PDB file of C-alpha atoms in Angstrom:
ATOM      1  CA  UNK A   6     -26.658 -34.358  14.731  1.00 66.00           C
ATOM      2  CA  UNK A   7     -25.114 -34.499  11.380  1.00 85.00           C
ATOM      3  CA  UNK A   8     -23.710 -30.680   9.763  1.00 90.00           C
ATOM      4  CA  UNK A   9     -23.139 -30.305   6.541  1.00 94.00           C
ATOM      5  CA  UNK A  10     -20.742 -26.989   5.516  1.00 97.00           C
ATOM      6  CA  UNK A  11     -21.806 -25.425   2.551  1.00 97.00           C
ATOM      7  CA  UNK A  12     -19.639 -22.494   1.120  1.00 97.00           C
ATOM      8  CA  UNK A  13     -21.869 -19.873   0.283  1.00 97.00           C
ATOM      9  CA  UNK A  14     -22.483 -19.050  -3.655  1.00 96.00           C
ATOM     10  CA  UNK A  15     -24.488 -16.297  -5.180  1.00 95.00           C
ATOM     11  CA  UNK A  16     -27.601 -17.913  -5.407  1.00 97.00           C
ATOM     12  CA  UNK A  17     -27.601 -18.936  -1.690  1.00 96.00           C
ATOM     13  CA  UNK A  18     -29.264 -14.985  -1.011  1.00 97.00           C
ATOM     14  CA  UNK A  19     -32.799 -16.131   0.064  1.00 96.00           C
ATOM     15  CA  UNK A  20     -30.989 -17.996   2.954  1.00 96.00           C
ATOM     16  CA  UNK A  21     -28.594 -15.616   3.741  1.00 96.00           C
ATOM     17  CA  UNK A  22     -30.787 -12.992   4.171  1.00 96.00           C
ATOM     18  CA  UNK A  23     -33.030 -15.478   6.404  1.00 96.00           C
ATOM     19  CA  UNK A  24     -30.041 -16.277   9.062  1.00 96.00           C
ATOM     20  CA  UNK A  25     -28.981 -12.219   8.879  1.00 95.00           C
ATOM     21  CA  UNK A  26     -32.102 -11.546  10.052  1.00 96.00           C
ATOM     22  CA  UNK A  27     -32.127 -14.525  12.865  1.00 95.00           C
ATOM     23  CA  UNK A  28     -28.497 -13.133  13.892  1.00 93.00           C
ATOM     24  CA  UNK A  29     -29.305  -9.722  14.782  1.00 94.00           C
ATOM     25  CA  UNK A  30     -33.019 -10.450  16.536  1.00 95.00           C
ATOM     26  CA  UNK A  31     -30.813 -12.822  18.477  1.00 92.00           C
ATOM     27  CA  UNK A  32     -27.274 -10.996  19.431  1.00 86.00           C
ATOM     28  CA  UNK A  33     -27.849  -7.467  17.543  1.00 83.00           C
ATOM     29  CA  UNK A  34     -24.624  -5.806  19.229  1.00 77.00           C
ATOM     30  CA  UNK A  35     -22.993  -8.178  17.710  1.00 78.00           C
ATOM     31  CA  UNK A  36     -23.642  -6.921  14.104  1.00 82.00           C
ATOM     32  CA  UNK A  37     -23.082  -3.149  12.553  1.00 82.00           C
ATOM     33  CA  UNK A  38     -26.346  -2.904  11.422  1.00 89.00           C
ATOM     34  CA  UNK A  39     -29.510  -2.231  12.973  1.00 90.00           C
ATOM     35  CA  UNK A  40     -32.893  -5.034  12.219  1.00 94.00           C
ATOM     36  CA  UNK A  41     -34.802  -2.444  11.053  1.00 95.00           C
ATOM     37  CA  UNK A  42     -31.776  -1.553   8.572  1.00 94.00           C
ATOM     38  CA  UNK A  43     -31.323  -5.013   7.396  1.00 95.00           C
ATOM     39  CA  UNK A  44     -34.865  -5.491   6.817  1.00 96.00           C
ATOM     40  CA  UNK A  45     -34.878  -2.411   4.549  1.00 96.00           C
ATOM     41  CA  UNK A  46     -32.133  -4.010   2.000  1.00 97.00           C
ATOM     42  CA  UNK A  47     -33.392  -4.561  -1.666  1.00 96.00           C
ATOM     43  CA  UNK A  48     -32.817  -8.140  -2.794  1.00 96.00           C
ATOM     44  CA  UNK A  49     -30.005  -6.864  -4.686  1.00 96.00           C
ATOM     45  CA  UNK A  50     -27.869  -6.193  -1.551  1.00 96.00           C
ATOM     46  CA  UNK A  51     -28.722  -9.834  -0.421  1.00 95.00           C
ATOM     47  CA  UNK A  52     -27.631 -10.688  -3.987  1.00 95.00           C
ATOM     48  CA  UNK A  53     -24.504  -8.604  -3.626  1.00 95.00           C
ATOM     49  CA  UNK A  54     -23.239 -10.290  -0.399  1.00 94.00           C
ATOM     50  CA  UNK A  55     -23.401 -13.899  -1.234  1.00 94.00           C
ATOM     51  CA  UNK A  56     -21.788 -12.920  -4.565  1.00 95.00           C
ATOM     52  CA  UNK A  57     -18.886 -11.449  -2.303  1.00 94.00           C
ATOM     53  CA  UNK A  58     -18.729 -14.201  -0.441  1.00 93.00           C
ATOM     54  CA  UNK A  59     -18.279 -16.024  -3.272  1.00 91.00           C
ATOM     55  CA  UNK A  60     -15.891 -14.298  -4.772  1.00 92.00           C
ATOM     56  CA  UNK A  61     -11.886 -14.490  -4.708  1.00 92.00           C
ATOM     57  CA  UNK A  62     -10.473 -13.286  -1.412  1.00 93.00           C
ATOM     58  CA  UNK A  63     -13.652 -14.005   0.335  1.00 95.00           C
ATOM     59  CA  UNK A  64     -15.670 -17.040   1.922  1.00 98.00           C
ATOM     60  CA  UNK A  65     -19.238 -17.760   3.454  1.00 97.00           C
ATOM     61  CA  UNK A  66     -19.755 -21.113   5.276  1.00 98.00           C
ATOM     62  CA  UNK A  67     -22.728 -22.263   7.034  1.00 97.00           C
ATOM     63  CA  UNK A  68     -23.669 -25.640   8.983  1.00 96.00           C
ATOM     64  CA  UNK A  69     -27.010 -26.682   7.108  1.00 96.00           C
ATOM     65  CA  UNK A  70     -28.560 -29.182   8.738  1.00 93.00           C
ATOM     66  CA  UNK A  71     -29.492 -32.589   7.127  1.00 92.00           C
ATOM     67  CA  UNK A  72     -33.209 -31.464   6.105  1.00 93.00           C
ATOM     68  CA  UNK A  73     -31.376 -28.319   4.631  1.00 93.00           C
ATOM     69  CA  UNK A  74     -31.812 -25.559   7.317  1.00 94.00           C
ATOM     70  CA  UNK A  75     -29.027 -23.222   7.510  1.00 96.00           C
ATOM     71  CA  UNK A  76     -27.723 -22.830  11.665  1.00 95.00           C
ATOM     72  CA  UNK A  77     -25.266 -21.162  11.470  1.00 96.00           C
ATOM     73  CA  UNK A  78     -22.651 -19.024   9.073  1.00 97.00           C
ATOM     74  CA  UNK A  79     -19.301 -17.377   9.785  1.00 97.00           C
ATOM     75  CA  UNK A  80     -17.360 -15.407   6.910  1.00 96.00           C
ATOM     76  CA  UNK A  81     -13.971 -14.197   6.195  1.00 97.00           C
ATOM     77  CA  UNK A  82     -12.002 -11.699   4.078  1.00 97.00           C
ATOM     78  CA  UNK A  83      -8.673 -10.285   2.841  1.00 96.00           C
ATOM     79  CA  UNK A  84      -8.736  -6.936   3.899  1.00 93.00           C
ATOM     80  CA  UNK A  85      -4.958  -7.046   3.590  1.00 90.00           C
ATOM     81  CA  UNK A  86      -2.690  -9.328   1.713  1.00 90.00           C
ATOM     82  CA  UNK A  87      -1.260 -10.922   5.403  1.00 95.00           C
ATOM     83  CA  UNK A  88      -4.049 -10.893   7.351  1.00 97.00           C
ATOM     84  CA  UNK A  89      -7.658 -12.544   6.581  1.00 98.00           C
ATOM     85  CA  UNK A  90     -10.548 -11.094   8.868  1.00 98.00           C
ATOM     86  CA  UNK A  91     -13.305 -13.418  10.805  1.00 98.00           C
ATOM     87  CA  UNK A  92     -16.665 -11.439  10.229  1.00 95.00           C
ATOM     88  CA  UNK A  93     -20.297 -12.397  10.722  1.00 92.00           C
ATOM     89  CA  UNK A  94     -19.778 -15.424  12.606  1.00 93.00           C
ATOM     90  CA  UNK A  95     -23.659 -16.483  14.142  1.00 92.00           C
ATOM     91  CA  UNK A  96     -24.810 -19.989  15.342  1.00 93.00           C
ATOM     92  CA  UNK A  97     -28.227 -20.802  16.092  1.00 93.00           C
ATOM     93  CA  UNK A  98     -28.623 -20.700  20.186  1.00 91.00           C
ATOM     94  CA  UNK A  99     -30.695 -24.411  19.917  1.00 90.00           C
ATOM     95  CA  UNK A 100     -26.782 -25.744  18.187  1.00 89.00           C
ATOM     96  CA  UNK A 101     -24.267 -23.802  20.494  1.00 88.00           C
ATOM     97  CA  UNK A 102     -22.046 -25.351  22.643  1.00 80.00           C
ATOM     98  CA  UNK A 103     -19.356 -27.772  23.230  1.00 72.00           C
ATOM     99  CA  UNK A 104     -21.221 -30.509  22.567  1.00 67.00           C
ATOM    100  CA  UNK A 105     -22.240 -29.879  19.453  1.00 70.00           C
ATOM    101  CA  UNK A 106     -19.110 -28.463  17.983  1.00 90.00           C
ATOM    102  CA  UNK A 107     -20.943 -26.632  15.327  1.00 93.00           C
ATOM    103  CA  UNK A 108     -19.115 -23.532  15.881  1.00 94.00           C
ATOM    104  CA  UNK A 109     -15.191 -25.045  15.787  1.00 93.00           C
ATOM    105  CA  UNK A 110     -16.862 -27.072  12.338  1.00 94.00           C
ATOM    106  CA  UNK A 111     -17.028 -23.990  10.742  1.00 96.00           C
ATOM    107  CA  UNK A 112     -14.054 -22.349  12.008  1.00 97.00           C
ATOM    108  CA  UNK A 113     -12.141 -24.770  10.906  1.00 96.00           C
ATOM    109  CA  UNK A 114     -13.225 -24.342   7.702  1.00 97.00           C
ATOM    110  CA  UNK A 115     -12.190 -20.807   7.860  1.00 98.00           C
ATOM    111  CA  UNK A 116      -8.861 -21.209   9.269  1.00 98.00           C
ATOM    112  CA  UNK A 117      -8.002 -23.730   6.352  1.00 97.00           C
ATOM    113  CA  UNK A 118      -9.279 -21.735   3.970  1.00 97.00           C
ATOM    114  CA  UNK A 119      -6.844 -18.644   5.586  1.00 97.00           C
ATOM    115  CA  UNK A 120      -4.208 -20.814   5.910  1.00 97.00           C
ATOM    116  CA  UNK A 121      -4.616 -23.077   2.242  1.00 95.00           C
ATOM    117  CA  UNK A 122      -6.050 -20.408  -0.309  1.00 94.00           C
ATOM    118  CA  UNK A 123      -4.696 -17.278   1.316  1.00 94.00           C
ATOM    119  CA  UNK A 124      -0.809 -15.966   2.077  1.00 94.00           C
ATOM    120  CA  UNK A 125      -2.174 -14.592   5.492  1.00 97.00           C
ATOM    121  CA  UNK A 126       0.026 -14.432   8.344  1.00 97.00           C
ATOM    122  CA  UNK A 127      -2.837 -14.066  11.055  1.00 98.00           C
ATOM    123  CA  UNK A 128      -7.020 -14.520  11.218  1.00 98.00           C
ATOM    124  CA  UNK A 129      -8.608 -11.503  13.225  1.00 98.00           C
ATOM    125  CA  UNK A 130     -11.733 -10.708  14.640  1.00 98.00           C
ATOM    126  CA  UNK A 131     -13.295  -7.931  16.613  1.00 96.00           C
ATOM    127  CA  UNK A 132     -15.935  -8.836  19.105  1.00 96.00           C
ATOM    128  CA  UNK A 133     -18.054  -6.690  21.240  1.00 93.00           C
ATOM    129  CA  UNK A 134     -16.842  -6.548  24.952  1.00 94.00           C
ATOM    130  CA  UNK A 135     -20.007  -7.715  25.931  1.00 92.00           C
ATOM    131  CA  UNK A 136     -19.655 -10.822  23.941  1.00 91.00           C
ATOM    132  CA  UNK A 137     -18.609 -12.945  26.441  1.00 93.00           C
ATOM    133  CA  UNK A 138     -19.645 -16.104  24.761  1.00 90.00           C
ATOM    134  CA  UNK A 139     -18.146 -15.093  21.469  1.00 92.00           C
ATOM    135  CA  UNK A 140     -15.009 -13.972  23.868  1.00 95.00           C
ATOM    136  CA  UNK A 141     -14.828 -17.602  25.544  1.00 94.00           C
ATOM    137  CA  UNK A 142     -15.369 -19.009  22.355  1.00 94.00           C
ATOM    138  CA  UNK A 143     -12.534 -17.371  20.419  1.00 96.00           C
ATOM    139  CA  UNK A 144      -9.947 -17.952  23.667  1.00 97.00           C
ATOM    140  CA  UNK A 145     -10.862 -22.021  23.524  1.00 95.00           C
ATOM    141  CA  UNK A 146      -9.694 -21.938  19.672  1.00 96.00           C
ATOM    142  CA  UNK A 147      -6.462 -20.103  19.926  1.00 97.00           C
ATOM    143  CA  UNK A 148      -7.302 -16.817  19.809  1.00 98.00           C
ATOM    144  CA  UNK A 149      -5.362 -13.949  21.737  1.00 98.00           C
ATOM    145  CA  UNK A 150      -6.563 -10.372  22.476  1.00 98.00           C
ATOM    146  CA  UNK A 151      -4.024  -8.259  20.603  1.00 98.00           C
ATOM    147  CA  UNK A 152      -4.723  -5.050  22.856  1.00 97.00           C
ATOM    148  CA  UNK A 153      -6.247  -2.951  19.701  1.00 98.00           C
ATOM    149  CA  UNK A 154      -9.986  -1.753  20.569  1.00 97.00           C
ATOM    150  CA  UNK A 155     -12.261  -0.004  18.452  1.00 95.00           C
ATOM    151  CA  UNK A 156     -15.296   2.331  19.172  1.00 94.00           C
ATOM    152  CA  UNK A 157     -17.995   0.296  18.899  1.00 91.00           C
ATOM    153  CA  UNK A 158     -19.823   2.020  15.137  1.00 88.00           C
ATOM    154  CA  UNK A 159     -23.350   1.724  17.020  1.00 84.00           C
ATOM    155  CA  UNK A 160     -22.425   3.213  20.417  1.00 88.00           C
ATOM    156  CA  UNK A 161     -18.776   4.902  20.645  1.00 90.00           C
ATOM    157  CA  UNK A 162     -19.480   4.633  24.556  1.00 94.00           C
ATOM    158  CA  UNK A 163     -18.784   0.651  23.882  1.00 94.00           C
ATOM    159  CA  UNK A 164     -16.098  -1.179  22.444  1.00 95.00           C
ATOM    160  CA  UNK A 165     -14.876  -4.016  19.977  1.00 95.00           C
ATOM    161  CA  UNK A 166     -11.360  -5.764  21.156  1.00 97.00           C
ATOM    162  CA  UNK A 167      -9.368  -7.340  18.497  1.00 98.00           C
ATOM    163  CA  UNK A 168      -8.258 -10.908  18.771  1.00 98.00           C
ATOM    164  CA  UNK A 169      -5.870 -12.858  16.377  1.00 98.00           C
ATOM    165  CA  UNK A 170      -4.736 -16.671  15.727  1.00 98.00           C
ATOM    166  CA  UNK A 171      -1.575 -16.639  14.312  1.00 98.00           C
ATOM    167  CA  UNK A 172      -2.023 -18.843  10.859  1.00 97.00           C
ATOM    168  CA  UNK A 173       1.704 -19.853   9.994  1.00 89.00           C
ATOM    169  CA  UNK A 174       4.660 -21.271  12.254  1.00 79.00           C
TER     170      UNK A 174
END
């Protein structure tokens, strides 16, 4: 199947909000917020994230299939000026796999948009040490565990493990 990648804008809310909802019924440690607190946002926090997305430093992508369902979306910030951050990466379980290559579509689009329209050094994640999918996933496109865990903010008795791809030779 044909994916398009769309970068998300502002006005792209209704759908956002549609696949945030899919991506924590689906994989919900995967995401620091609860179902019932994502169903609870006012459109104007829907309205806020696409906006950030949008916005310089930032960027939304999703895989929209050719009838113009979204299957997927991945994001990425600056939260320092050498390092961008992978966040709120989700793929539709009927599109994952190899096969496919859904998921490495819309990295790519991330790691060329670290590496073209940021000075980042590095593209990092954190992933749930349950995530063995996401774990696999990350290790077949370059990524390395760095060694730095975090608490995990919905259970401190689990964990997030950093990984990194170095963006620069």
């Amino acid at each position: 199947m044909d994916y398009t990648l769309h970068r998300v804008q502002a006005e792209d809310w209704p759908a956002y909000r549609a696949i945030r909802l899919d991506m924590i019924r689906d994989t919900p440690l995967a995401y620091l917020e609860t179902l019932d607190d994502a169903l609870a946002h006012p459109d104007s926090e829907w309205r806020f994230r696409t906006t950030r997305s949008a916005s310089p430093g930032n960027i939304g992508v999703a895989a929209v299939e050719p009838e113009g369902a979204w299957v997927g979306v991945m994001n990425g910030f600056l939260p320092a000026q050498d390092t961008a951050k992978l966040v709120g990466v989700w793929l539709h379980p009927d599109h994952r796999g190899p096969a496919g290559g859904v998921a490495a579509l819309m990295l790519d689009e991330i790691v060329r948009w670290a590496r073209e329209e940021t000075a980042a050094e590095r593209l990092v994640l954190l992933v749930h040490e349950e995530n063995r999918r996401a774990i696999g996933f990350y290790r077949r496109s370059g990524f390395v565990p760095t060694g730095h865990e975090e608490p995990y903010p919905l259970n401190a008795n689990q964990r997030e493990r950093e990984m990194e791809l170095l963006l620069r030779d």
